[in-house]
Short mmCIF file of C-alpha atoms in Angstrom, two decimals:
data_model
loop_
_atom_site.label_atom_id
_atom_site.label_comp_id
_atom_site.label_asym_id
_atom_site.label_seq_id
_atom_site.Cartn_x
_atom_site.Cartn_y
_atom_site.Cartn_z
CA MET A 1 0.00 0.00 0.00
CA GLU A 2 1.30 3.44 -0.92
CA GLU A 3 1.72 6.03 1.76
CA THR A 4 -0.66 8.96 1.92
CA LEU A 5 1.16 12.18 1.17
CA THR A 6 0.02 15.60 2.28
CA VAL A 7 2.26 18.37 1.01
CA VAL A 8 2.52 21.99 2.02
CA GLN A 9 2.89 25.04 -0.19
CA PRO A 10 6.44 25.20 -1.60
CA VAL A 11 8.70 27.44 0.46
CA LEU A 12 12.07 29.06 0.07
CA LEU A 13 14.91 26.62 0.75
CA ASP A 14 16.21 26.92 4.31
CA VAL A 15 19.51 25.02 4.59
CA ALA A 16 19.17 24.85 8.38
CA LYS A 17 15.75 23.24 8.10
CA HIS A 18 15.64 21.22 4.86
CA ASN A 19 17.59 17.97 4.41
CA ARG A 20 19.31 18.41 1.07
CA ALA A 21 21.64 15.42 1.49
CA GLU A 22 18.85 12.86 1.13
CA PHE A 23 17.33 14.25 -2.08
CA THR A 24 17.65 12.18 -5.23
CA CYS A 25 15.68 12.59 -8.44
CA GLY A 26 17.73 10.39 -10.76
CA VAL A 27 19.43 13.26 -12.58
CA SER A 28 22.93 13.79 -11.23
CA GLY A 29 23.15 17.50 -12.06
CA LEU A 30 19.87 18.27 -10.28
CA ASP A 31 20.87 16.20 -7.24
CA VAL A 32 24.27 17.92 -7.04
CA PHE A 33 22.67 21.35 -7.37
CA ILE A 34 20.33 20.99 -4.38
CA LYS A 35 22.99 19.32 -2.23
CA GLU A 36 25.99 21.49 -3.05
CA LYS A 37 25.11 24.65 -4.96
CA ALA A 38 21.64 25.93 -4.05
CA ARG A 39 22.71 27.65 -0.84
CA LYS A 40 25.69 29.43 -2.38
CA GLU A 41 23.78 30.57 -5.47
CA ALA A 42 21.02 31.99 -3.26
CA GLU A 43 23.60 33.86 -1.18
CA GLN A 44 25.01 35.29 -4.42
CA ASN A 45 21.49 36.36 -5.48
CA LEU A 46 21.71 34.27 -8.64
CA ASN A 47 18.42 32.46 -8.05
CA ARG A 48 15.96 31.28 -5.44
CA THR A 49 15.19 27.65 -4.74
CA PHE A 50 11.69 26.69 -3.63
CA VAL A 51 11.14 23.29 -2.04
CA LEU A 52 8.11 21.08 -1.63
CA THR A 53 7.87 19.11 1.60
CA ALA A 54 5.45 16.76 3.30
CA LYS A 55 3.31 18.18 6.09
CA ASP A 56 4.44 15.47 8.49
CA ARG A 57 8.11 15.54 7.35
CA PRO A 58 8.97 19.22 6.82
CA ALA A 59 12.72 18.57 6.52
CA GLN A 60 12.37 16.07 3.64
CA ILE A 61 12.56 17.68 0.20
CA ILE A 62 10.08 16.05 -2.15
CA GLY A 63 10.73 18.38 -5.07
CA TYR A 64 12.18 21.76 -5.93
CA TYR A 65 12.54 24.42 -8.58
CA THR A 66 14.59 27.55 -9.07
CA LEU A 67 13.61 30.97 -10.35
CA SER A 68 15.97 33.67 -11.51
CA PRO A 69 15.92 36.81 -13.63
CA LYS A 70 17.03 36.57 -17.22
CA HIS A 71 16.95 38.66 -20.33
CA ILE A 72 16.43 37.47 -23.84
CA LYS A 73 17.10 39.17 -27.14
CA THR A 74 13.90 40.58 -28.54
CA ALA A 75 15.11 39.70 -32.05
CA ASP A 76 15.12 36.02 -31.07
CA LEU A 77 11.38 36.00 -30.36
CA PRO A 78 8.72 35.31 -32.97
CA ALA A 79 7.09 38.37 -34.52
CA GLU A 80 3.69 37.34 -33.11
CA LEU A 81 5.07 38.00 -29.61
CA THR A 82 6.93 41.22 -30.31
CA ARG A 83 4.47 42.89 -32.68
CA LYS A 84 2.80 44.97 -29.96
CA LEU A 85 5.83 45.47 -27.75
CA PRO A 86 8.07 48.51 -27.66
CA TRP A 87 11.35 47.82 -29.38
CA TYR A 88 13.99 47.01 -26.83
CA SER A 89 17.07 44.98 -27.64
CA ASN A 90 16.42 42.78 -24.59
CA ILE A 91 13.37 41.86 -22.54
CA GLY A 92 13.39 40.76 -18.91
CA VAL A 93 11.86 37.37 -18.14
CA THR A 94 11.79 34.98 -15.21
CA LEU A 95 13.71 31.77 -15.78
CA LEU A 96 12.54 28.46 -14.38
CA GLY A 97 16.06 27.10 -14.24
CA ARG A 98 15.96 23.80 -12.39
CA PHE A 99 13.02 21.55 -11.68
CA ALA A 100 13.06 18.17 -9.93
CA VAL A 101 10.85 15.71 -8.07
CA ALA A 102 12.36 13.02 -5.84
CA GLU A 103 12.44 9.63 -7.57
CA LYS A 104 10.15 8.06 -5.00
CA TYR A 105 7.40 10.56 -5.84
CA GLN A 106 7.72 10.87 -9.61
CA SER A 107 4.54 10.25 -11.58
CA ASN A 108 5.94 7.15 -13.30
CA LYS A 109 6.11 5.55 -9.84
CA ARG A 110 3.11 7.23 -8.21
CA LYS A 111 0.31 7.76 -10.71
CA ASP A 112 -1.85 9.30 -7.97
CA LEU A 113 0.60 12.17 -7.45
CA LYS A 114 0.99 15.15 -9.74
CA LEU A 115 3.76 16.89 -7.84
CA GLY A 116 5.50 18.18 -10.95
CA GLN A 117 2.28 19.96 -11.95
CA LEU A 118 1.95 21.36 -8.44
CA LEU A 119 5.52 22.70 -8.55
CA LEU A 120 5.07 24.14 -12.04
CA ASN A 121 1.85 25.91 -11.06
CA ASP A 122 3.56 27.37 -8.00
CA ALA A 123 6.50 28.59 -10.10
CA LYS A 124 4.17 30.21 -12.64
CA LEU A 125 2.21 31.92 -9.87
CA ARG A 126 5.38 33.25 -8.20
CA ALA A 127 6.72 34.51 -11.55
CA TRP A 128 3.40 36.22 -12.30
CA LYS A 129 3.30 37.87 -8.86
CA ALA A 130 6.89 39.05 -9.22
CA SER A 131 6.12 40.47 -12.67
CA LYS A 132 3.57 42.76 -11.06
CA GLU A 133 6.29 44.28 -8.88
CA ILE A 134 9.35 44.39 -11.11
CA GLY A 135 8.16 43.67 -14.65
CA SER A 136 8.88 40.41 -16.40
CA PHE A 137 7.51 39.48 -19.82
CA GLN A 138 5.33 36.38 -19.81
CA ILE A 139 6.65 33.88 -22.32
CA SER A 140 6.28 30.17 -22.80
CA SER A 141 9.37 27.98 -22.96
CA ILE A 142 8.19 26.75 -26.36
CA TYR A 143 9.61 29.93 -27.88
CA LEU A 144 13.06 29.50 -26.38
#
């Protein structure tokens, strides 16, 4: 029988609280990032890492994603996106840089869980909220 999982809203990574050492998603680069680089990159203001945890195990990281500012060349975008925009050489966007769910909870192992969708929705909501404060063009990754 599969365990019941109740998750809480993703929160900013807290290295004193969240157990990064135990996280594994099956992709070496994503595992190394959360274990060894996330804290330093946050301190350098390069990105922010948001983690998903279980309500009854708040230290265990079930999944995570990173957000950071980025700019893209306006000329690299399709005309349908830039037609109504002022002409700037670059446009600010929010980058969803890293995205991972622990192997144990991935949808190919747990069909009842849609944790990747939950994380993606949270990232989109955070990016949208931030765009209201600092300006960030909404763009789909299909254009990049």
